[in-house]
PDB file of C-alpha atoms in Angstrom:
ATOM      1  CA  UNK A   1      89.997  98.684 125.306  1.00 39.00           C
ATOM      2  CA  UNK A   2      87.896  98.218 122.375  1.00 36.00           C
ATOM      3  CA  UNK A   3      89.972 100.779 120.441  1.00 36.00           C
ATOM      4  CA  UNK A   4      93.354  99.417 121.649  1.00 38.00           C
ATOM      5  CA  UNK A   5      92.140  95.996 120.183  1.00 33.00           C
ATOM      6  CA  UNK A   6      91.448  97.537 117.005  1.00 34.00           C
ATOM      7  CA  UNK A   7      94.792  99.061 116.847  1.00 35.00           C
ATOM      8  CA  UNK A   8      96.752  95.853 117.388  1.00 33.00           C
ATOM      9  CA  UNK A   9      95.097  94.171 115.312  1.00 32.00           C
ATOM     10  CA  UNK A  10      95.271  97.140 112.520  1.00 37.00           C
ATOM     11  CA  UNK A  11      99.266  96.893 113.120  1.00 38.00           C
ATOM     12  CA  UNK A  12      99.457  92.938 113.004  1.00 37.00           C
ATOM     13  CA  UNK A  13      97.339  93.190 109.488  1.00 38.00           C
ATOM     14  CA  UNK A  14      99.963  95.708 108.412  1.00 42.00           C
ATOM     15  CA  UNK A  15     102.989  94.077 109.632  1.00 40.00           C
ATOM     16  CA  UNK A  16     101.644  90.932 107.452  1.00 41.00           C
ATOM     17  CA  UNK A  17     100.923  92.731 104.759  1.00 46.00           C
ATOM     18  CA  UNK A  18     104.653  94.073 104.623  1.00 48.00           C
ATOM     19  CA  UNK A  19     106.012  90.908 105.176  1.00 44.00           C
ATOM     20  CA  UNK A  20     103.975  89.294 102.303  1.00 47.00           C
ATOM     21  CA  UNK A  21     105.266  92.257 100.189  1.00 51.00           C
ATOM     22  CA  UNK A  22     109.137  91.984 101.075  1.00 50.00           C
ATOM     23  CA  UNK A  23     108.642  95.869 102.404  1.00 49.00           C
ATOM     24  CA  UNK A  24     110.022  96.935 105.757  1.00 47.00           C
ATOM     25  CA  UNK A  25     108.390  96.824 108.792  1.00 44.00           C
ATOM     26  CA  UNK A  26     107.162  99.807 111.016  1.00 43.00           C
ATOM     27  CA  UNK A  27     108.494  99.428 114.971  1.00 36.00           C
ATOM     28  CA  UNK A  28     106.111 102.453 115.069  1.00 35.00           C
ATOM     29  CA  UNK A  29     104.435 105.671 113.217  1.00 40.00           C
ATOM     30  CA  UNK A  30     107.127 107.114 111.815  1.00 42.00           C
ATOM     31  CA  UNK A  31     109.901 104.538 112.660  1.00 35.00           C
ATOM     32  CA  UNK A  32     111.516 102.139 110.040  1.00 40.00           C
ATOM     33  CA  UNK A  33     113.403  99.291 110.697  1.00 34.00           C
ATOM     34  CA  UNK A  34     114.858  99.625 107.131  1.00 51.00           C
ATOM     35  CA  UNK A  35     114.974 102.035 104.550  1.00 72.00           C
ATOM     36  CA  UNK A  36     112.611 101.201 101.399  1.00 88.00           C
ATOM     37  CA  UNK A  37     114.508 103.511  98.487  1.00 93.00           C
ATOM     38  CA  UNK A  38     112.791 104.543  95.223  1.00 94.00           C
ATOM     39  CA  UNK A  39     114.521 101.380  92.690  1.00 95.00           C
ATOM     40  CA  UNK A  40     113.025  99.228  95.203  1.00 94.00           C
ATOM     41  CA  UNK A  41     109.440 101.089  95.004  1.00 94.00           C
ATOM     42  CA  UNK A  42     109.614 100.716  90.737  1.00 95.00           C
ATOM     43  CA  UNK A  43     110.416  96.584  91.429  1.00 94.00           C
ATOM     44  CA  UNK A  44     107.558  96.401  93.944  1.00 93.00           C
ATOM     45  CA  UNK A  45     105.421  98.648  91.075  1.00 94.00           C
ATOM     46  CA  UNK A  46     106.242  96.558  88.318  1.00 95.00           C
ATOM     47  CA  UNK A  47     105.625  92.946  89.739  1.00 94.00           C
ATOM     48  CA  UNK A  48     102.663  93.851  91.137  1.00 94.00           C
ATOM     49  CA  UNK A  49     101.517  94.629  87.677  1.00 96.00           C
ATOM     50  CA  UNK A  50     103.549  91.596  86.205  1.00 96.00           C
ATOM     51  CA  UNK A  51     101.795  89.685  88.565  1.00 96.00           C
ATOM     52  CA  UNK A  52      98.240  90.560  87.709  1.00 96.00           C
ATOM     53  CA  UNK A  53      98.818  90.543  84.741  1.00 97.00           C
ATOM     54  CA  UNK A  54      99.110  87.048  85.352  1.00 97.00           C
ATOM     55  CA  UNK A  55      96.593  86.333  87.175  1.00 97.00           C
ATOM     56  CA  UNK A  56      94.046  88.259  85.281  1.00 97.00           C
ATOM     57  CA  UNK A  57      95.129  85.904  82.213  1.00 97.00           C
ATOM     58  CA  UNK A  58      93.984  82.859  83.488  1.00 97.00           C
ATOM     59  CA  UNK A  59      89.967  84.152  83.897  1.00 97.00           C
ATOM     60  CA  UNK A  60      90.571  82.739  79.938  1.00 96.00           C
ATOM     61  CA  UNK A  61      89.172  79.753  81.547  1.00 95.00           C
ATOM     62  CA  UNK A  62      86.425  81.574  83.845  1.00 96.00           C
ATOM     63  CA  UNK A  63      82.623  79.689  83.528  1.00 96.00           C
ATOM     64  CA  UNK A  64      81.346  83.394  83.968  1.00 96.00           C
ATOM     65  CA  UNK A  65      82.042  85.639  81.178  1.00 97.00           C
ATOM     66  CA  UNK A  66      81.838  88.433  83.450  1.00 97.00           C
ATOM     67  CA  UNK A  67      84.555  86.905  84.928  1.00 97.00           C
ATOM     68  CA  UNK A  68      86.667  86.537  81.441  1.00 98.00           C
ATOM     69  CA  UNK A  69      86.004  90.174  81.124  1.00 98.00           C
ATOM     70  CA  UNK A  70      87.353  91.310  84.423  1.00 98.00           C
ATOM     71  CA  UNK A  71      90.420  89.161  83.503  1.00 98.00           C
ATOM     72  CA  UNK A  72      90.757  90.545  80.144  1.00 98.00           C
ATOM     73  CA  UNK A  73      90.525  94.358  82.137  1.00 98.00           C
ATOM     74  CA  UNK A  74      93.181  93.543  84.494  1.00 97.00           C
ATOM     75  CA  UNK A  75      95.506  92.385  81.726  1.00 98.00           C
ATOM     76  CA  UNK A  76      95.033  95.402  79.954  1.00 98.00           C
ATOM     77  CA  UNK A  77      95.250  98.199  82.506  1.00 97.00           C
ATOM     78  CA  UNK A  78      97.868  96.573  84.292  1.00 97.00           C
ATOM     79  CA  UNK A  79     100.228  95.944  81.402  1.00 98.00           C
ATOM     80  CA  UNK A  80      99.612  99.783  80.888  1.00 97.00           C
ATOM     81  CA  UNK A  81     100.611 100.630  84.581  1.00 96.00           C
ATOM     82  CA  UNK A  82     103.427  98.209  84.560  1.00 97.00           C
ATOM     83  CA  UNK A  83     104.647 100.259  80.842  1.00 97.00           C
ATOM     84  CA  UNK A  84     104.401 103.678  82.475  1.00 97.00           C
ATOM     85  CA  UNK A  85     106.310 102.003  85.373  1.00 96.00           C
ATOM     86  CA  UNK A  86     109.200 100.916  83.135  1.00 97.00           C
ATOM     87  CA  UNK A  87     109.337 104.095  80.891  1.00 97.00           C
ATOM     88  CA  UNK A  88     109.664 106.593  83.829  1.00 96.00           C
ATOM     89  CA  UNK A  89     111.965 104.254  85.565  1.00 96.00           C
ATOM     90  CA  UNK A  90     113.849 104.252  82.439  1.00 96.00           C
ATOM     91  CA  UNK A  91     113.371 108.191  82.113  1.00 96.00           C
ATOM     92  CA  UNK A  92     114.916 108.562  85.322  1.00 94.00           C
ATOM     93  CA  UNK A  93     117.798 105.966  84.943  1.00 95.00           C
ATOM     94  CA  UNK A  94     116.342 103.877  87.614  1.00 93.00           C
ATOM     95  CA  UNK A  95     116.944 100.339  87.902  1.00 93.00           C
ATOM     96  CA  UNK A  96     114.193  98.279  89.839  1.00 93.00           C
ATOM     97  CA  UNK A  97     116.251  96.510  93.150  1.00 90.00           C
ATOM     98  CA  UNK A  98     113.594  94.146  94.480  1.00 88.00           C
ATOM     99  CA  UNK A  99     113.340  93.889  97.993  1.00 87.00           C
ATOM    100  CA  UNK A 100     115.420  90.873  99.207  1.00 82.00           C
ATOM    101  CA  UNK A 101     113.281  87.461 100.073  1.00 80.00           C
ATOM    102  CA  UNK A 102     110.618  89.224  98.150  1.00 80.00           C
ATOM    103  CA  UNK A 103     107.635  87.322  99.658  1.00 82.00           C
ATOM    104  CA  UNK A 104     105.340  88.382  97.069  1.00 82.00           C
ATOM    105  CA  UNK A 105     107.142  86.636  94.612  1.00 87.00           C
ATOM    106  CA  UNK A 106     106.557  83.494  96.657  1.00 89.00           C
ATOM    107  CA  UNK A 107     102.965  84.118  97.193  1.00 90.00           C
ATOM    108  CA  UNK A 108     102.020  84.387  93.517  1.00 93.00           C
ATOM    109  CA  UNK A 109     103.413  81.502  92.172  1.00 94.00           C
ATOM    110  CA  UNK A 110     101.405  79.386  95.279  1.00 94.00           C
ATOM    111  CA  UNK A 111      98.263  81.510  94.159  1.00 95.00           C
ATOM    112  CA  UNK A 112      98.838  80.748  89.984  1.00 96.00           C
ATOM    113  CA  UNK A 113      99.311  77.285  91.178  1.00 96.00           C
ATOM    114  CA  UNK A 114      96.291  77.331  93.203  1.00 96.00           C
ATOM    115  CA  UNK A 115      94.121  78.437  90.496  1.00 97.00           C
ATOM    116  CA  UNK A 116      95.606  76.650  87.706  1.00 96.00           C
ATOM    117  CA  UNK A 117      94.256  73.988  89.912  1.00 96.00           C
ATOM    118  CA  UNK A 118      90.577  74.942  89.965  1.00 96.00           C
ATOM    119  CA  UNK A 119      88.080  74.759  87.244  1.00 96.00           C
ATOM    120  CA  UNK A 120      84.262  76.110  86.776  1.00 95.00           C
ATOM    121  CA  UNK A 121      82.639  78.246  89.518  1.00 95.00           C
ATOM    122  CA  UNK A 122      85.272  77.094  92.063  1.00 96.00           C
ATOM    123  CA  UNK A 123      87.654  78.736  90.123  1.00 97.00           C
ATOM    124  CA  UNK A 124      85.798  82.263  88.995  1.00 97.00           C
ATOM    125  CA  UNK A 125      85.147  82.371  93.121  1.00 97.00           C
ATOM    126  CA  UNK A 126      88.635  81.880  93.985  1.00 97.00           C
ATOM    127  CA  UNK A 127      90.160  84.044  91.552  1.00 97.00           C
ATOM    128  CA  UNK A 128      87.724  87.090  92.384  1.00 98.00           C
ATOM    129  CA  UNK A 129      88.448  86.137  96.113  1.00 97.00           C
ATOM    130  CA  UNK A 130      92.252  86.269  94.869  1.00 97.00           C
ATOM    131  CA  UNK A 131      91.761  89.739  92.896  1.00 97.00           C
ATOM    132  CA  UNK A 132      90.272  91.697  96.129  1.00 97.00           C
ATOM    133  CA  UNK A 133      92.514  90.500  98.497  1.00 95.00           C
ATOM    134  CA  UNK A 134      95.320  90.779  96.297  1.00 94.00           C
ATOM    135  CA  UNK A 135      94.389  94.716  95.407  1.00 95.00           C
ATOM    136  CA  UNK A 136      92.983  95.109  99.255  1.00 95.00           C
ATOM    137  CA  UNK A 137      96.837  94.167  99.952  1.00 92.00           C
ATOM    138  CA  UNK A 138      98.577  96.451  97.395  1.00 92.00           C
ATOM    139  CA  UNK A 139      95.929  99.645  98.264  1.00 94.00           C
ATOM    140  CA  UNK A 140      97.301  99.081 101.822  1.00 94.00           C
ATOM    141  CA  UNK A 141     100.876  99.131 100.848  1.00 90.00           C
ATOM    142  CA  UNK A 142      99.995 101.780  98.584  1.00 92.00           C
ATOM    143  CA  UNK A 143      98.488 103.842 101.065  1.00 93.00           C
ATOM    144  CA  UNK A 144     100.596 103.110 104.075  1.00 93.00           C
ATOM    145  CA  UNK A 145     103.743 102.394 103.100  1.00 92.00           C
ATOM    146  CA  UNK A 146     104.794 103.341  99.208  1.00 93.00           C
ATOM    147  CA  UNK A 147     103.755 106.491  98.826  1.00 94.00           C
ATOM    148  CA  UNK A 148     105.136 107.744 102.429  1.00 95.00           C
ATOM    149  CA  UNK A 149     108.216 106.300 100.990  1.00 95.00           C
ATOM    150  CA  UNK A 150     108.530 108.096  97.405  1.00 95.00           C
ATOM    151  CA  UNK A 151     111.392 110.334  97.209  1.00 94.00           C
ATOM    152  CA  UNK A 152     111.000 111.291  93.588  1.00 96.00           C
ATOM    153  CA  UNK A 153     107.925 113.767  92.426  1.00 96.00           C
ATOM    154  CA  UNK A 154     107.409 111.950  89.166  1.00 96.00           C
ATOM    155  CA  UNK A 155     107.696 108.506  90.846  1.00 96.00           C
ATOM    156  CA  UNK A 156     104.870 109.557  93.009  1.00 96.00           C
ATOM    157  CA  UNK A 157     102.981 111.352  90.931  1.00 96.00           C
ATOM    158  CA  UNK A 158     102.416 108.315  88.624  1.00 96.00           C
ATOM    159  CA  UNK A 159     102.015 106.237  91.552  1.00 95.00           C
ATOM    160  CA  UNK A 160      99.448 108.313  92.689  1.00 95.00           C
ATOM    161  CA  UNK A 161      97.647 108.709  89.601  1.00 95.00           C
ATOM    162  CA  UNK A 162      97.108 104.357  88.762  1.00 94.00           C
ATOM    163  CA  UNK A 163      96.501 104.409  92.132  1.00 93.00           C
ATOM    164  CA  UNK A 164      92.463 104.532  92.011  1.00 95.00           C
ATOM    165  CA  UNK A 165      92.624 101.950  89.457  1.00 94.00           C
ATOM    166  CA  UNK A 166      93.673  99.490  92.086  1.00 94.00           C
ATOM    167  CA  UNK A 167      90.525 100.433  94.242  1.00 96.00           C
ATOM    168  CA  UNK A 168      88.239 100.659  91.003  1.00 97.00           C
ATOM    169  CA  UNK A 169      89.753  96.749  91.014  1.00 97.00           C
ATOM    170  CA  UNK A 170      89.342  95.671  94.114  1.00 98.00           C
ATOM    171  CA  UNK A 171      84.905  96.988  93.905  1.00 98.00           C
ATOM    172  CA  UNK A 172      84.937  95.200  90.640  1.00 98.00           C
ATOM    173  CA  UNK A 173      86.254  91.956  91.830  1.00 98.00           C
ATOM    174  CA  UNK A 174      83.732  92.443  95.321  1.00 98.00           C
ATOM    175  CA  UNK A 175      81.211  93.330  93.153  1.00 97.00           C
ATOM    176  CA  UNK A 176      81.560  89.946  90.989  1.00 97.00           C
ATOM    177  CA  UNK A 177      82.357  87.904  93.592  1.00 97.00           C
ATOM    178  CA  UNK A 178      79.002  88.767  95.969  1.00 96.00           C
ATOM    179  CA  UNK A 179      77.383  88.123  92.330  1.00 94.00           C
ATOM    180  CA  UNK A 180      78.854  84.671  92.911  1.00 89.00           C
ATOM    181  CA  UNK A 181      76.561  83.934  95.972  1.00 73.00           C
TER     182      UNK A 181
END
């Protein structure tokens, strides 16, 4: 029962998590209510970059300088990813097709505004509470839906390759954040 439990509430969590991302939703292993193509994969890619990118740009205005550090990180690596995104797109004569009602459009501008909103050690909390869930989300989308997903080699391969950056993220961000306490 216990493991049944577990299970539902593994495939509510991912059923969220696709929703939040715009991505389609799994009826069950293996099944998918609609097909998630390759230009839509490079859109997904490159906002989530675009977006931390974002994000990491306002720890400018972290109390911690840990925390200004971190931010400074995640601008850096993920305007790289989101580059090598865009060049192998290009390369390949790909153009990005966001998903339609892309929800994670909609849930970054509520979390800039949200932390544009905070100042001191209310906002270096927030934002490092932002930067693991955000990464926990797009390691799980990764993971469990992206990659299965990938039709091209080189579109996977580079996915696959930034992809421990995103947990190497994510520990950071923990890491800070139980530093915090």
């Amino acid at each position: 029962m216990i493991l049944q439990n577990r299970s539902v509430l593994r495939y509510g969590a991912i059923t969220a998590l696709a929703l939040v991302f715009g991505l389609p939703v799994t009826a069950a292993r293996g099944q998918t209510l609609s097909k998630l193509d390759d230009p839509t994969i490079v859109a997904i890619f490159d906002a989530a970059n675009t977006y931390d990118v974002e994000t990491g740009s306002l720890a400018a205005r972290a109390r911690s300088k840990d925390v200004r550090e971190f931010g400074a990180m995640l601008v850096r690596d993920h305007r790289n990813a989101r580059q090598q995104g865009r060049d192998l797109a290009k390369s390949l004569r790909v153009i990005p097709t966001p998903p339609k009602n892309f929800a994670l459009a909609k849930a970054h501008v509520a979390a800039m505004h949200s932390l544009r909103g905070l100042k001191g050690r209310a906002f270096d909390r927030a934002f490092l509470k932002h930067e693991v869930d955000f990464h926990n989300a797009v390691i799980d989308a990764v993971t469990h839906t992206l990659l299965p997903a990938i039709q091209n080699a080189q579109l996977k391969d580079l996915v696959t390759k930034v992809a421990p950056a995103f947990v190497a993220h994510r520990d950071r961000a923990q890491n800070l954040l139980d530093q915090q306490k």
